[in-house]
mmCIF file of C-alpha atoms in Angstrom:
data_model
loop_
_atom_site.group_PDB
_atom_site.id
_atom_site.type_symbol
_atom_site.label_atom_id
_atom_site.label_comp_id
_atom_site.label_asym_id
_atom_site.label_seq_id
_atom_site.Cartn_x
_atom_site.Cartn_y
_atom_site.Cartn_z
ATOM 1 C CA UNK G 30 0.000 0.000 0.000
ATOM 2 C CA UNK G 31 3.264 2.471 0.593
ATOM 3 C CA UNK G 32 2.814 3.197 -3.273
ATOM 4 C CA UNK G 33 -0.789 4.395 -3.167
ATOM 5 C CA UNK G 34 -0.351 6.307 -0.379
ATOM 6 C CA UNK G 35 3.194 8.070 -0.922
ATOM 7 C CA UNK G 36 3.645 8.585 -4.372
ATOM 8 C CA UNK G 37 1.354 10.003 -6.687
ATOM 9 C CA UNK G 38 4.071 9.173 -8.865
ATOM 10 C CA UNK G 39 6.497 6.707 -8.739
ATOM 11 C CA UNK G 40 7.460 7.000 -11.589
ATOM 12 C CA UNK G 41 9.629 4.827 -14.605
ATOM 13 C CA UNK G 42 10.681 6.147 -17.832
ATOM 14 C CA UNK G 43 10.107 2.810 -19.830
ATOM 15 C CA UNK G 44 10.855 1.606 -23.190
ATOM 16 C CA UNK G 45 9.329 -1.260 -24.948
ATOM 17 C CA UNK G 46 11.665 -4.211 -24.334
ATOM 18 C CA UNK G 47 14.045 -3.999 -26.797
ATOM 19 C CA UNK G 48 17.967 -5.273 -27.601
ATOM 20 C CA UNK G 49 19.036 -1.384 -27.323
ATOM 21 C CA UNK G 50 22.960 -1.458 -27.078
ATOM 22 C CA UNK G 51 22.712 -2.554 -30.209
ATOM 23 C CA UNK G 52 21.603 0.047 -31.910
ATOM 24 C CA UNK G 53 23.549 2.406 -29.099
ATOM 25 C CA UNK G 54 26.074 3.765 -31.690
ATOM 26 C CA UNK G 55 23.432 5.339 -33.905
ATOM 27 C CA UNK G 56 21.040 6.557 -31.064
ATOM 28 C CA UNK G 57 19.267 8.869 -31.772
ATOM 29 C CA UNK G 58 19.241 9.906 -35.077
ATOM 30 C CA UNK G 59 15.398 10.793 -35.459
ATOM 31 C CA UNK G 60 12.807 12.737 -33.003
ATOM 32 C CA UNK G 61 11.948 10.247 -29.529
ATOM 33 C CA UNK G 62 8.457 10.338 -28.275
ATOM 34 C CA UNK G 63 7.615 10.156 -24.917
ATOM 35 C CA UNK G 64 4.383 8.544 -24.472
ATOM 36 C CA UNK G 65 2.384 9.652 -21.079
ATOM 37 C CA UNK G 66 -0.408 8.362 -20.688
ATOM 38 C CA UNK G 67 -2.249 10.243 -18.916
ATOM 39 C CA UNK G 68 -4.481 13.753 -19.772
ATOM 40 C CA UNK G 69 -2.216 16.970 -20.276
ATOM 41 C CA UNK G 70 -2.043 19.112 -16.947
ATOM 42 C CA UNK G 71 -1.511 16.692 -14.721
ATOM 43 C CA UNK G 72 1.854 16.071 -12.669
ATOM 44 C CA UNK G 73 2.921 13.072 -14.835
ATOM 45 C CA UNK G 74 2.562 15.413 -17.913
ATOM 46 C CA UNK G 75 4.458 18.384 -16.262
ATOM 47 C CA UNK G 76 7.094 15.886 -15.608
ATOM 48 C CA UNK G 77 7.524 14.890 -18.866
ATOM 49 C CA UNK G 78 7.769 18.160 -20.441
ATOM 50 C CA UNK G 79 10.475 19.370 -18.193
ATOM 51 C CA UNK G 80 12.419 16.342 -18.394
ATOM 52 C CA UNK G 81 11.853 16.412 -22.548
ATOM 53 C CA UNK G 82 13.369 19.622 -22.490
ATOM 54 C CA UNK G 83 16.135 18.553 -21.236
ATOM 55 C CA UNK G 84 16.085 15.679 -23.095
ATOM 56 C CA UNK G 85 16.074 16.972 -26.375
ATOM 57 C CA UNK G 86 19.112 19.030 -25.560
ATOM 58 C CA UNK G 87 21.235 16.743 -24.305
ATOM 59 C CA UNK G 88 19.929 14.372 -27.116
ATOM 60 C CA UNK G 89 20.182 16.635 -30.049
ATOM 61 C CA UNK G 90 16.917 15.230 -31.341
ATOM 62 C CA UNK G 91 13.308 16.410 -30.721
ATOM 63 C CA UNK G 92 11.585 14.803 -27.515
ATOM 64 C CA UNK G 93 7.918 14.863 -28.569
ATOM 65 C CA UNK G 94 5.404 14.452 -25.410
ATOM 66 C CA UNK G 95 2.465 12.350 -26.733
ATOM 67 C CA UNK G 96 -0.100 12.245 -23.832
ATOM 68 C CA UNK G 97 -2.858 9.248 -24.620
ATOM 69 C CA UNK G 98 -5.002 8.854 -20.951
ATOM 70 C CA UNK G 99 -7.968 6.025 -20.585
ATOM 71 C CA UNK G 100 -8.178 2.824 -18.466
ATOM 72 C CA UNK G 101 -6.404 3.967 -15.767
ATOM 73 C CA UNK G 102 -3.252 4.607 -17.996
ATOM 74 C CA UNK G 103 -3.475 1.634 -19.872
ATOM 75 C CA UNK G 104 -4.632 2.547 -23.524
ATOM 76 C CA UNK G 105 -0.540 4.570 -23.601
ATOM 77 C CA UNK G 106 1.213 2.471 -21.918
ATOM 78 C CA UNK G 107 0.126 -0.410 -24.135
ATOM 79 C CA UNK G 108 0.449 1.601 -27.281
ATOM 80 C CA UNK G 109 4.048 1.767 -26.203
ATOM 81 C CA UNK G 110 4.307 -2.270 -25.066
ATOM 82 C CA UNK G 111 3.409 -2.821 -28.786
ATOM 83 C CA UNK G 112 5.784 -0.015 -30.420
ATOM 84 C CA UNK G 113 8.577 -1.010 -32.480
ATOM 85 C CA UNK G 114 11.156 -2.007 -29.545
ATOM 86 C CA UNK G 115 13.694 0.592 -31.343
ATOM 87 C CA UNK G 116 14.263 2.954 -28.120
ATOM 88 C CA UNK G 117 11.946 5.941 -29.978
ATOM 89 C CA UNK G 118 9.339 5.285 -28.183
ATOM 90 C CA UNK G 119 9.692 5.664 -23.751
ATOM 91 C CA UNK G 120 6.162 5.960 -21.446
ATOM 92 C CA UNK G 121 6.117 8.049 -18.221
ATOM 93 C CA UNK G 122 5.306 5.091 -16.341
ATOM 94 C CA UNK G 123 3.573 6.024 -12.979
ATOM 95 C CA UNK G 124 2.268 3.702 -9.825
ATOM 96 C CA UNK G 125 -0.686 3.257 -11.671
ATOM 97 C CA UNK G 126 0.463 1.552 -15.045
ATOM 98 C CA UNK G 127 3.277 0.407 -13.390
ATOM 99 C CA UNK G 128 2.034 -1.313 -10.327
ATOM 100 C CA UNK G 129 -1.722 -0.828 -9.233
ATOM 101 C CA UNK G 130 -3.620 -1.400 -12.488
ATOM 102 C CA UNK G 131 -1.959 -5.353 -12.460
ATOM 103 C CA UNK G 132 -4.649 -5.757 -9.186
ATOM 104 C CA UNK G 133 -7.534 -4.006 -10.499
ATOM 105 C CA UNK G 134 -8.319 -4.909 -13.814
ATOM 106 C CA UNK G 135 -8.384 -8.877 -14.339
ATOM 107 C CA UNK G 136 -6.947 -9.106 -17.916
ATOM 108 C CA UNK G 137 -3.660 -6.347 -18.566
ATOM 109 C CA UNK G 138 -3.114 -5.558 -22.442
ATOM 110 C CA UNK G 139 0.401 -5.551 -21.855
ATOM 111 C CA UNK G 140 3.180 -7.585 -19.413
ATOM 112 C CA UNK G 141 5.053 -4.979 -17.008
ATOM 113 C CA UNK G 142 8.014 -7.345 -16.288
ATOM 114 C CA UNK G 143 8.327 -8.456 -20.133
ATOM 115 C CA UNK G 144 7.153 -5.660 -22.179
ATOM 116 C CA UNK G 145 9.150 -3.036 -20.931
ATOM 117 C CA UNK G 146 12.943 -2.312 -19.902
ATOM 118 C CA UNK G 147 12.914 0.265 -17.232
ATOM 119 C CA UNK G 148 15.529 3.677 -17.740
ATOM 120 C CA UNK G 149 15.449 5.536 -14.642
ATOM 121 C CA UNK G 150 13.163 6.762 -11.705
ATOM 122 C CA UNK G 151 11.934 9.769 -12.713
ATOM 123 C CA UNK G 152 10.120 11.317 -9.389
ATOM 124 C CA UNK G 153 8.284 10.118 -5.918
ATOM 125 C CA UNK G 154 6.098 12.303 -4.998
ATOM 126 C CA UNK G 155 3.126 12.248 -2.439
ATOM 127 C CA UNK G 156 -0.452 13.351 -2.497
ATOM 128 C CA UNK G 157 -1.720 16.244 -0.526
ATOM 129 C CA UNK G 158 -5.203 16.416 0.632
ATOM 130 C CA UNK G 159 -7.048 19.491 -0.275
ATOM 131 C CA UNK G 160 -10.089 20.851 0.291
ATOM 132 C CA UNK G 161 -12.044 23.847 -1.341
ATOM 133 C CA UNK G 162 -12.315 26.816 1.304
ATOM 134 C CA UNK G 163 -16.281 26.945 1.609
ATOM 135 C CA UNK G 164 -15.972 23.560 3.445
ATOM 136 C CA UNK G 165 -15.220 24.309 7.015
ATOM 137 C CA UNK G 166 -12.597 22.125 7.800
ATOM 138 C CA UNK G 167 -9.239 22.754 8.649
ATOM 139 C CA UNK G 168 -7.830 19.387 10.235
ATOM 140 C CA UNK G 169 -8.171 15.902 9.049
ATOM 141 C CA UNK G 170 -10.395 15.026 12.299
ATOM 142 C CA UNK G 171 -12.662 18.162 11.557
ATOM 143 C CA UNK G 172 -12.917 16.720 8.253
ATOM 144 C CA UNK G 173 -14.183 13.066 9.785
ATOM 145 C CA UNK G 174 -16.114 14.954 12.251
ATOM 146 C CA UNK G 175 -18.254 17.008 9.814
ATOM 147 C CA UNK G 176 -18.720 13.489 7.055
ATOM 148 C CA UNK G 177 -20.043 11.788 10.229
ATOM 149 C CA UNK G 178 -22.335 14.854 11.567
ATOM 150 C CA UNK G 179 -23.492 15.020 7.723
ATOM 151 C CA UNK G 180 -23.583 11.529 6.080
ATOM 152 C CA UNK G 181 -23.859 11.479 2.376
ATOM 153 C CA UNK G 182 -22.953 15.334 1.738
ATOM 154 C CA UNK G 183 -19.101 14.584 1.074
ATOM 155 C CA UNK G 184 -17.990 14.053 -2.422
ATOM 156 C CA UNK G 185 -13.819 13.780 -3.178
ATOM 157 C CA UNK G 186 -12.490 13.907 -7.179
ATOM 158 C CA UNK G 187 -9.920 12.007 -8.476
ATOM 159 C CA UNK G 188 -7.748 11.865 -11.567
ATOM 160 C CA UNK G 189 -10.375 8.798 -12.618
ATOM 161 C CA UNK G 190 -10.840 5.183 -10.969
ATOM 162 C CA UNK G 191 -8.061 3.196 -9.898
ATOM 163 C CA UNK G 192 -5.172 6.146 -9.766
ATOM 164 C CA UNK G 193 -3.259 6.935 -6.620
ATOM 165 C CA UNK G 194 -5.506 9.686 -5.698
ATOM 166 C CA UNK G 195 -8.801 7.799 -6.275
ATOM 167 C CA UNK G 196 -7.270 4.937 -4.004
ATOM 168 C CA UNK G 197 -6.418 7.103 -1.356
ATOM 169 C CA UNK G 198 -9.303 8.814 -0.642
ATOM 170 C CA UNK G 199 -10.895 4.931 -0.798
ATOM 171 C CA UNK G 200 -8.611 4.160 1.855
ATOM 172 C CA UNK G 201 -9.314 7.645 3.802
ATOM 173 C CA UNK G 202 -13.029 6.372 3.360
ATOM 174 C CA UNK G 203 -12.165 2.886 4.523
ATOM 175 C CA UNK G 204 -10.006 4.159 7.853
ATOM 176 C CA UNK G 205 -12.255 6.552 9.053
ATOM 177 C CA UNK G 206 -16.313 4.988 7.797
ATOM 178 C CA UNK G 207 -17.233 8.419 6.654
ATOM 179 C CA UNK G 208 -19.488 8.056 3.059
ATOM 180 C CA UNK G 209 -17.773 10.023 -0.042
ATOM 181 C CA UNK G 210 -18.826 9.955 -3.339
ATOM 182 C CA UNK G 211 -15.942 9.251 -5.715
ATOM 183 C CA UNK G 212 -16.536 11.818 -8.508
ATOM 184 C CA UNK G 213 -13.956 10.066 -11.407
ATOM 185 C CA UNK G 214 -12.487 12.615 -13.895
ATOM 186 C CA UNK G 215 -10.294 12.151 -16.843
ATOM 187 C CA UNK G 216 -7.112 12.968 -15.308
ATOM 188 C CA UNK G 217 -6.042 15.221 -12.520
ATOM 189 C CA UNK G 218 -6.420 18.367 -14.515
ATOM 190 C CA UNK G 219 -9.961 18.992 -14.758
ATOM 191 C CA UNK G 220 -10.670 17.795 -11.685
ATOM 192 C CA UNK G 221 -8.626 19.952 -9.724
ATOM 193 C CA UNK G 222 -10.696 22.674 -11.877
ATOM 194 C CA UNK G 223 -13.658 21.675 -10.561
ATOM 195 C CA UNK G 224 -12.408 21.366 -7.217
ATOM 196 C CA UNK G 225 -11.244 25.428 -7.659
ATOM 197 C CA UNK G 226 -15.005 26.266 -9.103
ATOM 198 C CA UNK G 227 -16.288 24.398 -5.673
ATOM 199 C CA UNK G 228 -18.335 21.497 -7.956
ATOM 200 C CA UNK G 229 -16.456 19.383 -5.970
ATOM 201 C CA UNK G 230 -15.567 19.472 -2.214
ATOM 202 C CA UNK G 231 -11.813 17.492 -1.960
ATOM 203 C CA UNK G 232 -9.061 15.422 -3.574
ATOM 204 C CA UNK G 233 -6.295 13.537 -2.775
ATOM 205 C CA UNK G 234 -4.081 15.214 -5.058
ATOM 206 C CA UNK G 235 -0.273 15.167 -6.259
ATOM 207 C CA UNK G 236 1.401 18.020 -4.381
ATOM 208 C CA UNK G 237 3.144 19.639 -7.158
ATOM 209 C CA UNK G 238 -0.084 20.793 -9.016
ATOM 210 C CA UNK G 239 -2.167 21.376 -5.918
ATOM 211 C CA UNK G 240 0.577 24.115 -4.390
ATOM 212 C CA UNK G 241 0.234 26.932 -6.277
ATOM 213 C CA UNK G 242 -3.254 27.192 -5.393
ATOM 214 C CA UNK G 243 -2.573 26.487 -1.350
ATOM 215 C CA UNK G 244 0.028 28.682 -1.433
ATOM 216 C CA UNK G 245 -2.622 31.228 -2.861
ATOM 217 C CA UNK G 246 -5.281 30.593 -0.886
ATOM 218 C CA UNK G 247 -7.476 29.275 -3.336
ATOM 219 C CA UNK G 248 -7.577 25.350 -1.883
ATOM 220 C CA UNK G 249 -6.827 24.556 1.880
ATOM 221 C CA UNK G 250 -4.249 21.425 1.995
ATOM 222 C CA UNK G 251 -4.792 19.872 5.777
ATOM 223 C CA UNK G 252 -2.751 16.945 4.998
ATOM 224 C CA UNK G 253 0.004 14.796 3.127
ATOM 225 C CA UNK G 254 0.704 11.080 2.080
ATOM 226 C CA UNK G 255 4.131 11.166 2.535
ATOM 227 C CA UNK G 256 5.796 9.594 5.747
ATOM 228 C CA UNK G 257 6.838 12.889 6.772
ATOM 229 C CA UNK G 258 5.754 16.489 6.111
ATOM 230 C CA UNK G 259 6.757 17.802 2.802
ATOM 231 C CA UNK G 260 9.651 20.722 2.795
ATOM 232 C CA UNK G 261 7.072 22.317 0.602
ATOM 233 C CA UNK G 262 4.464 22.538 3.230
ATOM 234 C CA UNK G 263 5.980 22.333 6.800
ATOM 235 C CA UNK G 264 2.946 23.537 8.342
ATOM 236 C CA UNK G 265 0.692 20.746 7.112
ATOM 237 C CA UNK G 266 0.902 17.657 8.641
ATOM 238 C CA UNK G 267 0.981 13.836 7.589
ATOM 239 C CA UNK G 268 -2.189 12.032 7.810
ATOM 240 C CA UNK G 269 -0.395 9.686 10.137
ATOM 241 C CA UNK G 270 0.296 12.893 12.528
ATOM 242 C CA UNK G 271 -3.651 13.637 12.023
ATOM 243 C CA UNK G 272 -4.651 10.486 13.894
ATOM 244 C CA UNK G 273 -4.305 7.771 10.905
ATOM 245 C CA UNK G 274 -1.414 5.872 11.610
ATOM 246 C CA UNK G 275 0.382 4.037 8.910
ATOM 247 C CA UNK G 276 -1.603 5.930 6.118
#
């Protein structure tokens, strides 16, 4: 469960399995896409484009970000388990592709272990939880005190079913026996837009993309994922700390 709970993105800059010192001495002599698949906006998106900046210069080739979300990340990263294994074609692997989706969904499209050759680990990086300011809660218990005072009036979003974030509000649901409707987006994006407009009320949601609005006072953040507090947010404590211990 660490995974789900500490990294919104663990994640693996992968290749489709593929004899690539081979071919080493003529690397790269064409544009490399970088498949992520998830929807543009997101963390695992921002990620890739800094790191394909980079990329491309050290490279001398074009890094071209190709961002192909659905099934919980499974529609890209297959397209890349079935791309010619020539070391053109990499996926922003994340916990979800990676690791979760192998327990949720009975029959994968592609083999993690076989259809892939891992590069490096890109970024760990844990979920905050955030709330929108008209719900008064400032604390993790004043959040499980006001779901049990109103049952049936919370609703969280997530980046769509299955992803870090939906799993750990599931498990936020599952530790404390408050009711919250899951409200399933299409990547992290629009739902943290609708979680700005107040259509939603919360989200467990990767750090990076949620602090510019904390730090703005646009979302409250009572809580991180991470083992301990993020140098990011110092004042915000763990959701261990918050009376959930080994969350």
């Amino acid at each position: 469960m660490h995974p789900t709970r500490r990294n919104a993105l663990a994640a693996l800059c992968c290749a489709g399995a593929s004899p690539l010192l081979q071919a080493a001495a003529a690397w790269p002599d064409k544009p490399v896409r970088i498949v992520v698949p998830m929807a543009a906006g997101g963390n695992d998106d921002i990620i890739a484009r800094l790191v394909g900046q980079d990329l491309a210069a050290l490279l001398g080739q074009p890094v071209i970000i190709d961002n192909k979300p659905g099934a919980g990340g499974n529609i890209g990263a297959d397209a890349v388990a079935k791309a010619l294994p020539d070391g053109y074609t990499l996926v922003l692997g994340a916990v979800g592709t990676h690791a979760i989706n192998a327990s949720l969904y009975r029959r994968m499209p592609y083999d993690i272990r076989r259809d892939f050759t891992p590069i490096a680990m890109m970024a760990s990086v844990p979920n905050v939880l955030v709330v929108h300011p008209s719900l008064p809660v400032k604390t993790v218990q004043e959040l499980i005190d006001y779901g049990r005072q109103n049952p049936g009036k919370l609703n969280f979003a997530s980046s769509g079913a299955g992803s870090s974030i939906h799993l750990s509000g599931e498990m936020f649901k599952s530790r404390t026996g408050i009711e919250m409707m899951h409200v399933a987006y299409k990547g992290s994006a629009p739902a943290l837009a609708d979680l700005l407009a107040g259509q939603v009320q919360l989200m467990f949601d990767n750090l990076p993309t949620s602090l510019p609005h904390v730090q703005a006072g646009r979302l409250r953040a009572i809580a991180v994922t991470s083992l301990k507090r993020s140098a990011s947010l110092p004042q915000v404590p763990t959701v261990a700390e918050s009376g959930l211990p080994g969350f």
